[in-house]
Amino acid sequence: MKQVNLEWGKLGFNYIKTDFRYVSIWKDGEWDGGKLVEDNKICISEGSTAIHYGQQCFEGLKAYKTKDGKIQLFRPDQNAKRMNQSARRLLMPEIPEEKFIDACIQVVKANEHFVPPYGSGATLYLRPYLIGIGDNLGVKPAPEYMFSVFCSPVGPYFKGGLAPVNFMISDYDRAAPHGTGAAKVGGNYAGSMLPHEIAVKRGFADCIYLDPATHTKIEEVGAANFFGITKDNKFVTPKSPSILPSITKYSLMDVAEKYLGMEVEERDVYIDKLDEFIEAGACGTAAVITPIGGIEYKGKLHVFHSTTEVGPITRKLYDTLVGIQFGDVEAPEGWIVEVN
């Protein structure tokens, strides 16, 4: 196998060009067979709807090296389903689930030497994306589409391990009621850059968005989903049509219930009732869990477990899910797709 000269233990969450990526084109009502290419630059029409009208969506998932040298993907079928939900919302053609998973497997196999070794804390991040392309001018669905998957080895999101960070409540809305909040589309992220910058300048890790209609309920934490652990040992996470359905969150809900024996509730989480939680966190593919030390609301910092120590339940959730992803803990049926 080809060797890569990378210091796996020092990787951040940054783009590193790998050897191959997968590309498939939709035209005249159907997808072509797709192929692996070496060029990491794409050439599209200047009239592409992805450029002008935001007709694009994307996904994020990882490939993990196990202790015995196998490579595995974590729940890629769920990423395929979510990408198709986003595609439907933006009137883009769906990608057959088998095609999506096969594309991911092809990319991992072709770049196998970029999969970080077990124990390094690093993984191979996969970024599937779907964009509207072709000559176009009016506001209408594109005449052609491109589906691609590229990959990049990334380090752990936490430098210095799992550690709590603080967040502030934003005055901005992440998404509109009945908008595209539940779709993984670029516009949601573009709109979040300014509030994120404001939060960072004020010394916070990121901001928390409240529901756009009433500004009374927690929706998302930056680009991640919120969860809290109640005093009576319940795992609680917000329910809303404008939250992106996080695959990590739904996996943690299963872990909490089936591995930790907790009750799980998906319901409204009111910003003025933070006292019900003894621990809190944000969850997503990149970091798995970001423990929340405190949330600033109306000039006061509400602290959960601690601003310096990770809560015991948050740590158990993290260790169990990461254990499943790296093959150290037995996974529920269908969660793992082996690449080799």
Short mmCIF file of C-alpha atoms in Angstrom, two decimals:
data_model
loop_
_atom_site.label_atom_id
_atom_site.label_comp_id
_atom_site.label_asym_id
_atom_site.label_seq_id
_atom_site.Cartn_x
_atom_site.Cartn_y
_atom_site.Cartn_z
CA MET A 1 0.00 0.00 0.00
CA LYS A 2 1.18 3.53 -0.83
CA GLN A 3 2.67 5.39 2.15
CA VAL A 4 1.60 8.87 3.25
CA ASN A 5 3.97 11.07 5.18
CA LEU A 6 1.59 12.70 7.67
CA GLU A 7 1.88 13.24 11.43
CA TRP A 8 -1.47 11.68 12.27
CA GLY A 9 -1.43 12.88 15.88
CA LYS A 10 -1.03 16.52 14.84
CA LEU A 11 -3.81 16.76 12.26
CA GLY A 12 -6.44 19.48 12.67
CA PHE A 13 -9.83 19.72 10.99
CA ASN A 14 -8.42 21.03 7.70
CA TYR A 15 -8.52 20.17 4.00
CA ILE A 16 -5.77 17.85 2.79
CA LYS A 17 -5.83 16.86 -0.88
CA THR A 18 -6.14 13.11 -1.35
CA ASP A 19 -5.58 11.09 -4.53
CA PHE A 20 -9.10 10.32 -5.76
CA ARG A 21 -12.64 11.62 -5.58
CA TYR A 22 -15.89 10.27 -7.05
CA VAL A 23 -17.96 12.24 -9.59
CA SER A 24 -21.31 11.44 -11.19
CA ILE A 25 -23.45 13.63 -13.49
CA TRP A 26 -27.26 13.73 -13.74
CA LYS A 27 -28.52 14.72 -17.21
CA ASP A 28 -31.66 14.00 -19.26
CA GLY A 29 -33.40 12.48 -16.24
CA GLU A 30 -30.77 9.99 -15.10
CA TRP A 31 -27.44 9.54 -13.34
CA ASP A 32 -24.41 8.27 -15.23
CA GLY A 33 -22.31 5.41 -13.84
CA GLY A 34 -19.96 7.69 -11.91
CA LYS A 35 -16.15 7.46 -11.81
CA LEU A 36 -13.09 8.17 -9.71
CA VAL A 37 -11.00 11.16 -10.84
CA GLU A 38 -7.69 12.62 -9.68
CA ASP A 39 -8.40 16.33 -10.31
CA ASN A 40 -9.63 18.18 -7.20
CA LYS A 41 -10.84 21.16 -9.28
CA ILE A 42 -14.32 21.22 -10.84
CA CYS A 43 -15.30 23.07 -14.01
CA ILE A 44 -18.95 24.17 -14.20
CA SER A 45 -21.03 26.66 -16.18
CA GLU A 46 -21.02 30.26 -14.98
CA GLY A 47 -24.83 29.99 -15.03
CA SER A 48 -24.92 27.08 -12.54
CA THR A 49 -27.78 27.30 -10.04
CA ALA A 50 -25.37 26.25 -7.26
CA ILE A 51 -23.54 29.57 -7.69
CA HIS A 52 -26.49 31.93 -8.05
CA TYR A 53 -29.48 30.36 -6.33
CA GLY A 54 -27.93 28.11 -3.68
CA GLN A 55 -29.18 24.90 -5.25
CA GLN A 56 -26.77 22.59 -3.43
CA CYS A 57 -26.54 20.37 -0.37
CA PHE A 58 -23.87 18.27 1.31
CA GLU A 59 -23.15 15.60 3.91
CA GLY A 60 -20.36 14.66 6.30
CA LEU A 61 -19.35 11.21 7.55
CA LYS A 62 -16.17 9.38 8.54
CA ALA A 63 -14.20 6.21 7.88
CA TYR A 64 -12.56 4.61 10.93
CA LYS A 65 -9.62 2.18 11.25
CA THR A 66 -10.30 -0.52 13.85
CA LYS A 67 -7.77 -2.18 16.17
CA ASP A 68 -7.51 -5.20 13.85
CA GLY A 69 -6.91 -3.03 10.77
CA LYS A 70 -10.39 -3.06 9.24
CA ILE A 71 -11.88 0.13 7.82
CA GLN A 72 -15.52 0.91 8.57
CA LEU A 73 -18.13 3.56 7.81
CA PHE A 74 -20.63 4.63 10.45
CA ARG A 75 -24.30 4.61 9.33
CA PRO A 76 -23.76 5.85 5.73
CA ASP A 77 -27.35 4.86 4.89
CA GLN A 78 -28.53 7.63 7.22
CA ASN A 79 -26.38 10.21 5.40
CA ALA A 80 -27.82 8.98 2.09
CA LYS A 81 -31.37 9.37 3.41
CA ARG A 82 -30.67 12.86 4.78
CA MET A 83 -29.04 14.00 1.54
CA ASN A 84 -32.14 12.91 -0.34
CA GLN A 85 -34.35 14.84 2.11
CA SER A 86 -32.24 17.94 1.36
CA ALA A 87 -32.39 17.22 -2.38
CA ARG A 88 -36.20 16.96 -2.31
CA ARG A 89 -36.45 20.29 -0.46
CA LEU A 90 -34.38 22.02 -3.17
CA LEU A 91 -35.92 20.21 -6.16
CA MET A 92 -32.76 18.29 -6.96
CA PRO A 93 -32.67 14.66 -8.15
CA GLU A 94 -32.27 12.04 -5.43
CA ILE A 95 -29.23 9.77 -5.35
CA PRO A 96 -30.05 6.07 -4.99
CA GLU A 97 -28.93 4.93 -1.54
CA GLU A 98 -26.78 2.11 -2.99
CA LYS A 99 -25.05 4.61 -5.32
CA PHE A 100 -24.32 6.97 -2.40
CA ILE A 101 -22.84 4.21 -0.21
CA ASP A 102 -20.91 2.69 -3.13
CA ALA A 103 -19.41 6.11 -3.95
CA CYS A 104 -18.25 6.48 -0.33
CA ILE A 105 -16.73 2.99 -0.34
CA GLN A 106 -14.96 3.61 -3.67
CA VAL A 107 -13.43 6.85 -2.34
CA VAL A 108 -12.22 5.20 0.89
CA LYS A 109 -10.72 2.22 -1.00
CA ALA A 110 -8.96 4.47 -3.52
CA ASN A 111 -7.53 6.60 -0.69
CA GLU A 112 -6.97 3.77 1.80
CA HIS A 113 -3.45 4.99 2.61
CA PHE A 114 -4.98 8.24 3.92
CA VAL A 115 -7.10 6.44 6.56
CA PRO A 116 -5.38 7.32 9.87
CA PRO A 117 -4.21 4.41 12.04
CA TYR A 118 -6.22 3.16 15.01
CA GLY A 119 -5.29 4.96 18.22
CA SER A 120 -4.14 8.17 16.50
CA GLY A 121 -7.40 9.95 17.31
CA ALA A 122 -7.69 10.84 13.61
CA THR A 123 -10.22 9.68 10.99
CA LEU A 124 -10.88 9.99 7.26
CA TYR A 125 -13.63 12.58 6.78
CA LEU A 126 -15.90 12.14 3.73
CA ARG A 127 -17.71 15.06 2.15
CA PRO A 128 -20.46 14.07 -0.34
CA TYR A 129 -22.08 17.04 -2.11
CA LEU A 130 -24.76 17.64 -4.74
CA ILE A 131 -24.85 20.81 -6.87
CA GLY A 132 -26.97 22.26 -9.65
CA ILE A 133 -24.86 22.86 -12.79
CA GLY A 134 -25.33 23.62 -16.50
CA ASP A 135 -26.17 26.74 -18.51
CA ASN A 136 -29.01 28.57 -16.78
CA LEU A 137 -30.18 32.11 -15.99
CA GLY A 138 -33.68 32.11 -14.50
CA VAL A 139 -34.70 31.03 -11.02
CA LYS A 140 -35.57 27.41 -11.74
CA PRO A 141 -34.10 23.95 -11.11
CA ALA A 142 -30.85 23.24 -12.93
CA PRO A 143 -30.72 21.30 -16.22
CA GLU A 144 -27.88 19.13 -14.86
CA TYR A 145 -26.48 18.07 -11.47
CA MET A 146 -23.19 16.85 -10.13
CA PHE A 147 -22.81 14.45 -7.21
CA SER A 148 -19.32 14.09 -5.80
CA VAL A 149 -17.56 12.61 -2.77
CA PHE A 150 -14.10 13.68 -1.64
CA CYS A 151 -12.17 12.83 1.50
CA SER A 152 -9.57 14.31 3.82
CA PRO A 153 -7.79 12.90 6.88
CA VAL A 154 -8.71 14.97 9.95
CA GLY A 155 -7.60 15.09 13.56
CA PRO A 156 -9.85 15.11 16.60
CA TYR A 157 -12.02 18.20 16.89
CA PHE A 158 -10.72 18.71 20.43
CA LYS A 159 -7.11 19.70 20.85
CA GLY A 160 -6.28 18.53 24.36
CA GLY A 161 -9.16 16.11 24.66
CA LEU A 162 -12.82 16.35 25.57
CA ALA A 163 -13.26 19.67 27.40
CA PRO A 164 -16.27 21.93 28.15
CA VAL A 165 -16.71 25.22 26.29
CA ASN A 166 -19.14 28.11 26.78
CA PHE A 167 -21.79 29.40 24.39
CA MET A 168 -23.88 32.56 24.12
CA ILE A 169 -27.45 32.98 22.89
CA SER A 170 -27.59 34.68 19.49
CA ASP A 171 -30.08 37.37 18.49
CA TYR A 172 -29.83 36.04 14.92
CA ASP A 173 -31.97 33.23 13.52
CA ARG A 174 -30.31 30.22 11.95
CA ALA A 175 -33.37 29.35 9.85
CA ALA A 176 -36.88 30.60 9.12
CA PRO A 177 -40.05 28.82 10.30
CA HIS A 178 -40.98 26.39 7.49
CA GLY A 179 -37.64 27.24 5.82
CA THR A 180 -34.61 25.08 5.04
CA GLY A 181 -33.42 24.50 8.62
CA ALA A 182 -33.96 20.73 8.38
CA ALA A 183 -31.97 20.49 5.12
CA LYS A 184 -28.16 20.38 5.05
CA VAL A 185 -27.74 23.25 2.61
CA GLY A 186 -24.93 25.77 2.32
CA GLY A 187 -27.13 28.81 2.88
CA ASN A 188 -27.78 27.77 6.49
CA TYR A 189 -24.03 27.79 7.13
CA ALA A 190 -23.32 31.02 5.24
CA GLY A 191 -25.91 32.78 7.40
CA SER A 192 -24.28 31.44 10.58
CA MET A 193 -20.80 32.87 9.94
CA LEU A 194 -21.51 36.39 11.24
CA PRO A 195 -23.20 35.27 14.51
CA HIS A 196 -20.36 32.78 15.01
CA GLU A 197 -17.77 35.53 14.58
CA ILE A 198 -19.61 37.76 17.06
CA ALA A 199 -19.65 34.92 19.62
CA VAL A 200 -15.94 34.14 19.17
CA LYS A 201 -14.99 37.82 19.53
CA ARG A 202 -16.87 37.82 22.83
CA GLY A 203 -14.87 34.83 24.04
CA PHE A 204 -17.38 32.04 23.38
CA ALA A 205 -16.92 28.86 21.33
CA ASP A 206 -20.03 29.63 19.27
CA CYS A 207 -23.62 30.78 19.64
CA ILE A 208 -26.89 29.00 20.35
CA TYR A 209 -29.89 29.71 18.13
CA LEU A 210 -33.40 29.90 19.57
CA ASP A 211 -36.52 28.97 17.65
CA PRO A 212 -37.21 31.61 14.97
CA ALA A 213 -40.90 31.98 15.76
CA THR A 214 -40.86 32.73 19.52
CA HIS A 215 -37.19 32.96 20.60
CA THR A 216 -38.01 30.93 23.72
CA LYS A 217 -36.69 27.44 22.83
CA ILE A 218 -33.20 26.13 22.10
CA GLU A 219 -32.81 24.84 18.56
CA GLU A 220 -29.17 24.45 17.47
CA VAL A 221 -25.73 25.00 18.96
CA GLY A 222 -23.68 26.54 16.16
CA ALA A 223 -23.73 23.83 13.49
CA ALA A 224 -24.59 21.06 15.98
CA ASN A 225 -27.59 19.66 17.87
CA PHE A 226 -28.20 20.29 21.60
CA PHE A 227 -28.77 17.72 24.31
CA GLY A 228 -29.16 17.95 28.08
CA ILE A 229 -29.09 15.43 30.93
CA THR A 230 -31.78 16.05 33.56
CA LYS A 231 -31.48 15.57 37.32
CA ASP A 232 -33.58 12.40 37.01
CA ASN A 233 -31.21 10.89 34.40
CA LYS A 234 -33.13 11.64 31.18
CA PHE A 235 -31.43 12.40 27.85
CA VAL A 236 -33.37 15.37 26.41
CA THR A 237 -32.94 16.95 22.99
CA PRO A 238 -35.00 19.62 21.17
CA LYS A 239 -37.68 18.73 18.65
CA SER A 240 -38.40 21.22 15.87
CA PRO A 241 -39.07 21.18 12.12
CA SER A 242 -36.25 23.70 11.58
CA ILE A 243 -33.47 21.65 13.24
CA LEU A 244 -31.08 19.61 11.08
CA PRO A 245 -31.69 15.96 12.04
CA SER A 246 -28.23 15.00 13.32
CA ILE A 247 -27.22 11.37 12.74
CA THR A 248 -24.92 11.68 15.77
CA LYS A 249 -27.84 12.89 17.91
CA TYR A 250 -30.11 10.01 16.93
CA SER A 251 -27.23 7.60 17.52
CA LEU A 252 -26.65 9.10 20.99
CA MET A 253 -30.37 8.74 21.76
CA ASP A 254 -30.04 5.01 21.02
CA VAL A 255 -26.81 4.76 23.05
CA ALA A 256 -28.41 6.57 26.02
CA GLU A 257 -31.42 4.24 25.99
CA LYS A 258 -29.91 0.88 25.04
CA TYR A 259 -26.38 1.07 26.46
CA LEU A 260 -26.81 3.44 29.44
CA GLY A 261 -30.41 2.55 30.35
CA MET A 262 -31.60 6.17 30.28
CA GLU A 263 -34.99 7.57 29.38
CA VAL A 264 -34.89 9.62 26.18
CA GLU A 265 -37.09 12.61 25.32
CA GLU A 266 -37.21 14.63 22.11
CA ARG A 267 -39.21 17.73 23.05
CA ASP A 268 -39.20 21.52 23.51
CA VAL A 269 -36.23 22.83 25.53
CA TYR A 270 -37.05 26.27 26.95
CA ILE A 271 -34.16 28.70 27.40
CA ASP A 272 -35.55 29.92 30.75
CA LYS A 273 -35.63 26.35 32.13
CA LEU A 274 -31.94 25.45 31.95
CA ASP A 275 -32.04 24.54 35.67
CA GLU A 276 -33.52 21.14 34.77
CA PHE A 277 -30.18 20.00 33.29
CA ILE A 278 -27.11 18.86 35.23
CA GLU A 279 -25.07 18.30 32.06
CA ALA A 280 -25.37 19.58 28.49
CA GLY A 281 -23.62 19.17 25.18
CA ALA A 282 -23.63 19.76 21.44
CA CYS A 283 -23.33 16.82 19.06
CA GLY A 284 -22.39 16.32 15.42
CA THR A 285 -20.16 14.29 13.08
CA ALA A 286 -17.01 16.41 13.43
CA ALA A 287 -16.69 16.46 17.22
CA VAL A 288 -19.12 13.69 18.23
CA ILE A 289 -19.81 15.64 21.47
CA THR A 290 -18.80 19.13 22.53
CA PRO A 291 -19.52 19.39 26.28
CA ILE A 292 -21.25 22.67 27.20
CA GLY A 293 -19.77 24.27 30.31
CA GLY A 294 -22.15 27.23 30.40
CA ILE A 295 -24.64 29.25 28.35
CA GLU A 296 -24.81 33.03 28.58
CA TYR A 297 -28.38 34.33 28.42
CA LYS A 298 -29.47 37.87 29.28
CA GLY A 299 -26.02 38.72 30.66
CA LYS A 300 -25.76 35.71 33.00
CA LEU A 301 -23.69 32.56 32.51
CA HIS A 302 -25.70 29.48 33.43
CA VAL A 303 -23.21 26.71 34.33
CA PHE A 304 -24.21 23.05 34.03
CA HIS A 305 -21.81 20.42 35.46
CA SER A 306 -18.62 22.53 35.32
CA THR A 307 -16.78 24.91 32.98
CA THR A 308 -13.58 22.83 33.34
CA GLU A 309 -14.63 19.19 33.91
CA VAL A 310 -16.65 16.92 31.61
CA GLY A 311 -19.77 15.45 33.22
CA PRO A 312 -19.74 11.67 33.87
CA ILE A 313 -22.77 10.91 31.67
CA THR A 314 -21.50 13.04 28.79
CA ARG A 315 -18.18 11.15 28.99
CA LYS A 316 -19.94 7.77 29.00
CA LEU A 317 -22.02 8.76 25.97
CA TYR A 318 -18.89 9.92 24.14
CA ASP A 319 -16.81 6.85 25.01
CA THR A 320 -19.58 4.46 24.01
CA LEU A 321 -20.33 6.06 20.65
CA VAL A 322 -16.65 6.48 19.73
CA GLY A 323 -16.12 2.87 20.84
CA ILE A 324 -18.82 1.75 18.39
CA GLN A 325 -17.33 3.85 15.58
CA PHE A 326 -13.82 2.42 16.06
CA GLY A 327 -15.04 -1.16 16.53
CA ASP A 328 -14.25 -1.46 20.27
CA VAL A 329 -17.90 -1.63 21.37
CA GLU A 330 -20.45 -3.89 19.67
CA ALA A 331 -22.64 -1.84 17.34
CA PRO A 332 -26.39 -2.13 16.88
CA GLU A 333 -27.34 -4.08 13.76
CA GLY A 334 -26.84 -2.16 10.51
CA TRP A 335 -24.79 0.69 11.97
CA ILE A 336 -21.43 -0.37 10.54
CA VAL A 337 -20.50 -0.86 6.88
CA GLU A 338 -17.14 -2.54 6.39
CA VAL A 339 -15.01 -1.19 3.55
CA ASN A 340 -12.43 -3.98 3.13
#
